Every structure is written in structure tokens, then in C-alpha cells.
Tab-separated table of C-alpha atoms in Angstrom:
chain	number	residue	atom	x	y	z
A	26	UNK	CA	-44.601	3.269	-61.727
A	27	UNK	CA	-45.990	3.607	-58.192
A	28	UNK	CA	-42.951	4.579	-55.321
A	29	UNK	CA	-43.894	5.008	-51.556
A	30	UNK	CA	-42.411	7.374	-49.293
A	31	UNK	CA	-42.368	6.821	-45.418
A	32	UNK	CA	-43.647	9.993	-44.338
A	33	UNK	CA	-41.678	12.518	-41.746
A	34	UNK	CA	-44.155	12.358	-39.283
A	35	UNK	CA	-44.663	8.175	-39.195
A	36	UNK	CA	-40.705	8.616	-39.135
A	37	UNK	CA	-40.599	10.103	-36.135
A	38	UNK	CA	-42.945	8.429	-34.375
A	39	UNK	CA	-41.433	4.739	-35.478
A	40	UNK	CA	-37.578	6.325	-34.301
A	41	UNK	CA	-38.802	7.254	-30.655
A	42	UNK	CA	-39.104	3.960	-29.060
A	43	UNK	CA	-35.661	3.469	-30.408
A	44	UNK	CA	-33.941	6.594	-28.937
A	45	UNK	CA	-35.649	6.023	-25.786
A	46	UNK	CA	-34.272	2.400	-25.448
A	47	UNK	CA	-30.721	2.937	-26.050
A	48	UNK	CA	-31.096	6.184	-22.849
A	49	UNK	CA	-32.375	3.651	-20.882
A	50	UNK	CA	-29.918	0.848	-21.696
A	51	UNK	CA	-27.136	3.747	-20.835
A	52	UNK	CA	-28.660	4.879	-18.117
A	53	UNK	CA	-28.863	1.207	-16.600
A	54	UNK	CA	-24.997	0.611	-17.268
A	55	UNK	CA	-23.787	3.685	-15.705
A	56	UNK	CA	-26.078	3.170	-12.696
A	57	UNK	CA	-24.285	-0.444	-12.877
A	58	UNK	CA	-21.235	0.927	-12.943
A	59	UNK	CA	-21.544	3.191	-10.139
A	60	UNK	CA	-22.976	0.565	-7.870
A	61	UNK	CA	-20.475	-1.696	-8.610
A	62	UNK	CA	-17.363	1.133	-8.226
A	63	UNK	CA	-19.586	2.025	-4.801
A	64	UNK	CA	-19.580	-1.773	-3.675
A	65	UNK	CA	-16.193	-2.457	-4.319
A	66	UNK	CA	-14.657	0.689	-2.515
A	67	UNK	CA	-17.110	0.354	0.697
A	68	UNK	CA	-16.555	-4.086	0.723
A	69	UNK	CA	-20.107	-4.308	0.317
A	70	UNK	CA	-19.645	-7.460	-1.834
A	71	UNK	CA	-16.123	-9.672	-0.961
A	72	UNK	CA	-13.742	-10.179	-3.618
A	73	UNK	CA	-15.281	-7.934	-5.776
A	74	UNK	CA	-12.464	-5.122	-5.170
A	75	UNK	CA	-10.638	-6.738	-7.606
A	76	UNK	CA	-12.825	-7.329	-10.513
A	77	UNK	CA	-11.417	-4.347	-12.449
A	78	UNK	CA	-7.767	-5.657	-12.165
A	79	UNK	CA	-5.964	-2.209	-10.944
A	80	UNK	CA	-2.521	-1.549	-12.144
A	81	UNK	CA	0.117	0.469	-11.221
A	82	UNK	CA	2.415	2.057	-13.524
A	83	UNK	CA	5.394	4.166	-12.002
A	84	UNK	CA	5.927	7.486	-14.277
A	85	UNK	CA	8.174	9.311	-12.063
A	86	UNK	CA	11.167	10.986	-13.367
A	87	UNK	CA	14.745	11.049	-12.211
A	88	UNK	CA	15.239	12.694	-8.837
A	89	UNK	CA	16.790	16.012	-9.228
A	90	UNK	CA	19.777	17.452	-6.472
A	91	UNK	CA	18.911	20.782	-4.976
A	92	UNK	CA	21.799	21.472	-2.745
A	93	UNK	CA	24.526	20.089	-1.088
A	94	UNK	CA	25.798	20.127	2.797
A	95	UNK	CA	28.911	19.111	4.383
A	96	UNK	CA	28.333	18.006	7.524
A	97	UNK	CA	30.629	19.124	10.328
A	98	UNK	CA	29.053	17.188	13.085
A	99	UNK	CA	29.712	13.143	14.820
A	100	UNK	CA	26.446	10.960	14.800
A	101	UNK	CA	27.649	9.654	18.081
A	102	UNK	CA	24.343	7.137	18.328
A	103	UNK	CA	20.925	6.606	16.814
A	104	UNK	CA	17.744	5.261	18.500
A	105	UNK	CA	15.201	2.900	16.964
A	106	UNK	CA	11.563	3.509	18.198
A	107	UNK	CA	7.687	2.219	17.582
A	108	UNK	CA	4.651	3.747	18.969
A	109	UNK	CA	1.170	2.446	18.130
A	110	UNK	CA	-0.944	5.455	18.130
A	111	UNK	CA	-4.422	5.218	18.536
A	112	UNK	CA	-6.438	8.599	17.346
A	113	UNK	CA	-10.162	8.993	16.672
A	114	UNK	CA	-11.993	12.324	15.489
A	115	UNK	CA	-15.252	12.757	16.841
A	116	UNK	CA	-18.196	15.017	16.061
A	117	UNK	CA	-20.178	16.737	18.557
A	118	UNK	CA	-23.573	16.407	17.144
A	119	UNK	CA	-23.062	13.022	15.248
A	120	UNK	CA	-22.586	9.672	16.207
A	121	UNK	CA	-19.467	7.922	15.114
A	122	UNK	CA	-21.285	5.846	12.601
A	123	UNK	CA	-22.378	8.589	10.747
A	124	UNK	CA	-19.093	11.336	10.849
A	125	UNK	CA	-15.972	10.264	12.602
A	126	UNK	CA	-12.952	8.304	12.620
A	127	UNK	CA	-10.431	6.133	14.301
A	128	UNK	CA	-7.198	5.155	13.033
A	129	UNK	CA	-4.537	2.273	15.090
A	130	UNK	CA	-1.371	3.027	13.499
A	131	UNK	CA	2.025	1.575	13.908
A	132	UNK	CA	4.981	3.676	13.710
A	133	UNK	CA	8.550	2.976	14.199
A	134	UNK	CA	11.661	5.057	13.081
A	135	UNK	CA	14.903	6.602	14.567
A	136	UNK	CA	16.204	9.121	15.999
A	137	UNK	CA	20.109	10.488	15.692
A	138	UNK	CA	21.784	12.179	18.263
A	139	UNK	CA	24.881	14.020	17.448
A	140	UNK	CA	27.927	16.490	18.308
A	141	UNK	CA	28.282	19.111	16.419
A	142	UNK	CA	31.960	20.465	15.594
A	143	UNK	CA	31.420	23.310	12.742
A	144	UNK	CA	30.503	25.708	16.033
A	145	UNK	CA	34.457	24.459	17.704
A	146	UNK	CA	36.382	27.827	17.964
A	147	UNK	CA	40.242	27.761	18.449
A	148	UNK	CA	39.629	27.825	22.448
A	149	UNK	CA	37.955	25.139	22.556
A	150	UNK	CA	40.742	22.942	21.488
A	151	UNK	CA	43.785	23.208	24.050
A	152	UNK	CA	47.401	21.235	23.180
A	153	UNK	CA	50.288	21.610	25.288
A	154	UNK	CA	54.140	22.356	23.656
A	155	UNK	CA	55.339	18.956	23.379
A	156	UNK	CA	51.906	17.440	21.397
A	157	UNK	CA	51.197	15.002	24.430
A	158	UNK	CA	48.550	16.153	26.248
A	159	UNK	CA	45.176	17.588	24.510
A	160	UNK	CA	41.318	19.435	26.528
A	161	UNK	CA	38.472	19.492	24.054
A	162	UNK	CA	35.610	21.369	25.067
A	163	UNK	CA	32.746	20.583	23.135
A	164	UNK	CA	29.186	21.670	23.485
A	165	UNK	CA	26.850	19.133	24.209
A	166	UNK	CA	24.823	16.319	22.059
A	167	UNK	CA	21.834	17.214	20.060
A	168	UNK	CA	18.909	15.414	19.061
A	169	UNK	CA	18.143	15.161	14.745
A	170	UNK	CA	14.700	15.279	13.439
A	171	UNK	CA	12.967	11.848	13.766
A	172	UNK	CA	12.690	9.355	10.417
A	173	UNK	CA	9.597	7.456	9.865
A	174	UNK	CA	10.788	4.734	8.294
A	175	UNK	CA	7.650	3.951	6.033
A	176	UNK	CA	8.535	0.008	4.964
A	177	UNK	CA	8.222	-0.462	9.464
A	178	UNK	CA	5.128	1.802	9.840
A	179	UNK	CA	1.312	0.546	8.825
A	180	UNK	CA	-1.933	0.988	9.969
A	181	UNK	CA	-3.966	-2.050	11.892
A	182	UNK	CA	-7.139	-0.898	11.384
A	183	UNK	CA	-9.240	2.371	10.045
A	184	UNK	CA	-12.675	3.165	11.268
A	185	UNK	CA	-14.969	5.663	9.348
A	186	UNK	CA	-18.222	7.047	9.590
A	187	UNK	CA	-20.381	7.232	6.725
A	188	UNK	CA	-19.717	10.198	5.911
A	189	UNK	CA	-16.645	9.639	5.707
A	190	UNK	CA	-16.256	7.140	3.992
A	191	UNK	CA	-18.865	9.588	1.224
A	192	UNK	CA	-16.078	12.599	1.557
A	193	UNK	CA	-13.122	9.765	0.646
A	194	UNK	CA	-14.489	9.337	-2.799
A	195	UNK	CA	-14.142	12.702	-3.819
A	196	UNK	CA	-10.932	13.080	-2.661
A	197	UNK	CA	-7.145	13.091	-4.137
A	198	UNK	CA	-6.077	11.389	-0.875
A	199	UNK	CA	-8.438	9.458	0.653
A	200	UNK	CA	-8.311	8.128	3.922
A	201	UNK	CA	-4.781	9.530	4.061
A	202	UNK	CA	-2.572	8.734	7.315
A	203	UNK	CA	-0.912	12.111	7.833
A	204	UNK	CA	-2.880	12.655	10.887
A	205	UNK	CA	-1.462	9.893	12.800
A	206	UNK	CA	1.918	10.074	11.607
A	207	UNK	CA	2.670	13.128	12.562
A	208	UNK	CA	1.899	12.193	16.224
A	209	UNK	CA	3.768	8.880	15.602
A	210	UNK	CA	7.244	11.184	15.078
A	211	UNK	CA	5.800	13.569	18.406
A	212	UNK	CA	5.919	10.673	20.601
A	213	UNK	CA	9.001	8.988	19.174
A	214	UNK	CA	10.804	12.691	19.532
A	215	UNK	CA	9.591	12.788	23.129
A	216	UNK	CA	10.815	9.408	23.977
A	217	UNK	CA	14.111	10.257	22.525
A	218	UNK	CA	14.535	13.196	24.785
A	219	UNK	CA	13.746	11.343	27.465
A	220	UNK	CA	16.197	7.678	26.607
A	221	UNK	CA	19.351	8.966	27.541
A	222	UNK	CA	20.154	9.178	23.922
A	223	UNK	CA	22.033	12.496	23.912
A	224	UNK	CA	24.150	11.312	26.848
A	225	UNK	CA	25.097	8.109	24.671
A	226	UNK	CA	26.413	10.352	21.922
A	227	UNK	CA	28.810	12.230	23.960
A	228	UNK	CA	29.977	9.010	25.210
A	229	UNK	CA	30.605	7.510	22.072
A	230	UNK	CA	31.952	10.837	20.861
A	231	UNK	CA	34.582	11.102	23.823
A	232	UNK	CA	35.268	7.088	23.139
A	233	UNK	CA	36.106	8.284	19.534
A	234	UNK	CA	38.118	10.904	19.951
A	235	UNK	CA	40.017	9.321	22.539
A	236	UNK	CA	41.183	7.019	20.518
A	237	UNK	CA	41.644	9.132	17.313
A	238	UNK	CA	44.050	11.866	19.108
A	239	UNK	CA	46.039	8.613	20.614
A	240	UNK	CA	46.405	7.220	17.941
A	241	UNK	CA	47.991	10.576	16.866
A	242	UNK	CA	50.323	10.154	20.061
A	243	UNK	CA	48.650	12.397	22.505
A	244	UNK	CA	49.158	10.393	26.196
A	245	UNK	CA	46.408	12.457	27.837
A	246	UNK	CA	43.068	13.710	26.678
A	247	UNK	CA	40.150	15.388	28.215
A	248	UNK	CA	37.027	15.795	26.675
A	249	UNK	CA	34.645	17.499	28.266
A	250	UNK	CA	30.635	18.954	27.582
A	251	UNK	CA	29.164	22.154	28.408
């Protein structure tokens, strides 16, 4: 009985065209892919952004307390502010459709203004014998830290060069908005300095403790700022 054997080297030559089909079959769907992942992050093609069907599933763990702080002070009055900040990035040697960027953000937030008592001493606080008549002396009304409030701030628009645009696929935050909301709390902190805000807390503070030590049956009391 006769058997025939394929030899190695016809082998090889009839597995080639086969190897070098399924490279090029791969190569053409990752090429694919890219173009498409490309087209859909730059809006080349509308409505294909969503063809993937992105999903978001929230992992975070409980929030943990780090410390505690009583608060000796009155929040006497709070402000409520919105800038729209408009801030573009140029480069010197580029035009803007190639490197640079220009952001129109809206950011609103508040402001607290408050007096604080924990720096009181015992002379500050003056009662006469009979409990009727009382001087506070208190120092005056500060300014807190201003709160972007993040579900009232958004940006209108967001212009990037092409480069840009490039450098935001490689990063962990791209086209982030840190840039323009930290001037968004500058110029709602210098319009709070400049509202009359501080002088409504010491109002509102004297109004209060008016009406707390009369309550207490003081006839007279004097509050006063320096």
C-alpha cells in the first residue's frame, strides 16, 4: 500500500498566503478601530460618538472623616455670584488652529462672610452690676473661601487647536476646566471684597445679638467693630 506525505517545504509554502491574510485582516480592523475611536472623539462623523454605548459605573467607596472643627464664628451673610470667564492660550509661533485654546466658562458660587468669636477675650465683653446694660467689642467681618458650586457652573463652548485636541487623547484629563475655574473663584473673591458683603455681616451680627442679649433682659447694648 502506497501513502503520500505533503512535504515540509510544499507545507510551508501552501500556509503563507494564509498567515499573511489573517495580518492583514487584523491590521485592517485595528486601523478601523482607530479611525473610528479618532472620528468619534474629534465629531468628524455626527452621531457616531455614541456607537460604542459608554457607561458609567460609580466604584467609589464610603467617604472617610479626617477631622473635626467646632466653629466659634457667626455666618452673618453669604453672597451668590456668576462670572463668565472667557480665557484663551495662545502660542507665539503657531496659529490658533494648530496649538491653542479658548474656553467660555460659566461660574457661579458663594461667598460667606462671617464674625469670628473664638478670638473674644474677657475685655471685649463689658456688663454693668445690675445685668442691664452690655458693650461688645468685636473685631470686624471676614470674608470665607469662595464655593464653586459645580451643578451652577458649565462651560459654553471649548476651542482647540489641533494639537490640542492630539495632546487630549493621551491624557488622564483631557480638556480639563481647572484653568478657568480657578479664575472663576478670583473674580467672584474680588467681587465679594468689593459688595459690601463684610459690612452686611456685622449688621446682621449686631441685629442678632441685639436681640439674643434682650431677650436675656439686657435694656441696652452696644456692639461695636474694630
Amino acid at each position: 500500500m502506497e501513502t503520500s506525505a505533503q512535504s515540509p517545504s510544499a507545507a510551508g509554502k501552501s500556509g503563507r498566503p494564509v498567515s499573511r491574510g489573517l495580518v492583514s485582516a487584523a491590521a485592517v480592523l485595528v486601523a478601523l478601530a482607530a479611525l473610528l475611536v479618532i472620528a468619534g472623539r474629534f465629531s468628524l462623523l455626527p452621531g457616531f460618538g455614541g456607537l460604542f454605548g459608554d457607561e458609567t459605573h460609580d466604584r467609589t467607596g464610603p467617604a472617610v472623616l479626617k477631622s473635626i472643627q467646632n466653629m466659634n464664628r457667626y455666618e452673618g451673610a453669604v453672597g451668590n455670584f456668576q462670572v463668565v470667564v472667557d480665557l484663551e492660550k495662545d502660542a507665539k509661533l503657531l496659529p490658533d488652529a494648530i496649538r491653542g485654546t479658548r474656553t467660555l466658562y460659566v461660574g457661579a458660587g458663594t461667598v460667606g462672610a462671617y464674625v469670628d468669636f473664638a478670638r473674644l477675650a474677657d475685655e471685649n465683653v463689658t456688663v454693668n452690676a445690675d445685668r442691664t446694660e452690655a458693650v461688645l467689642r468685636l473685631p470686624h467681618a471676614t470674608l470665607g473661601d469662595p464655593a464653586l458650586d459645580p451643578a451652577r457652573s458649565y462651560a459654553v463652548s471649548k476651542e482647540r487647536g489641533l494639537l490640542d485636541r492630539l495632546g487630549d487623547l493621551f491624557s488622564d484629563n483631557p480638556a480639563g476646566e481647572q484653568a478657568v475655574q480657578k479664575v472663576a473663584v478670583q473674580h467672584i473673591a474680588d467681587a465679594a471684597r468689593d459688595s459690601g458683603l463684610a459690612q452686611r455681616a456685622e449688621k446682621n451680627t449686631t441685629a442678632m445679638l441685639e436681640g439674643l442679649l434682650r431677650s436675656l433682659g439686657f435694656r441696652q447694648v452696644s456692639v461695636t467693630y474694630a
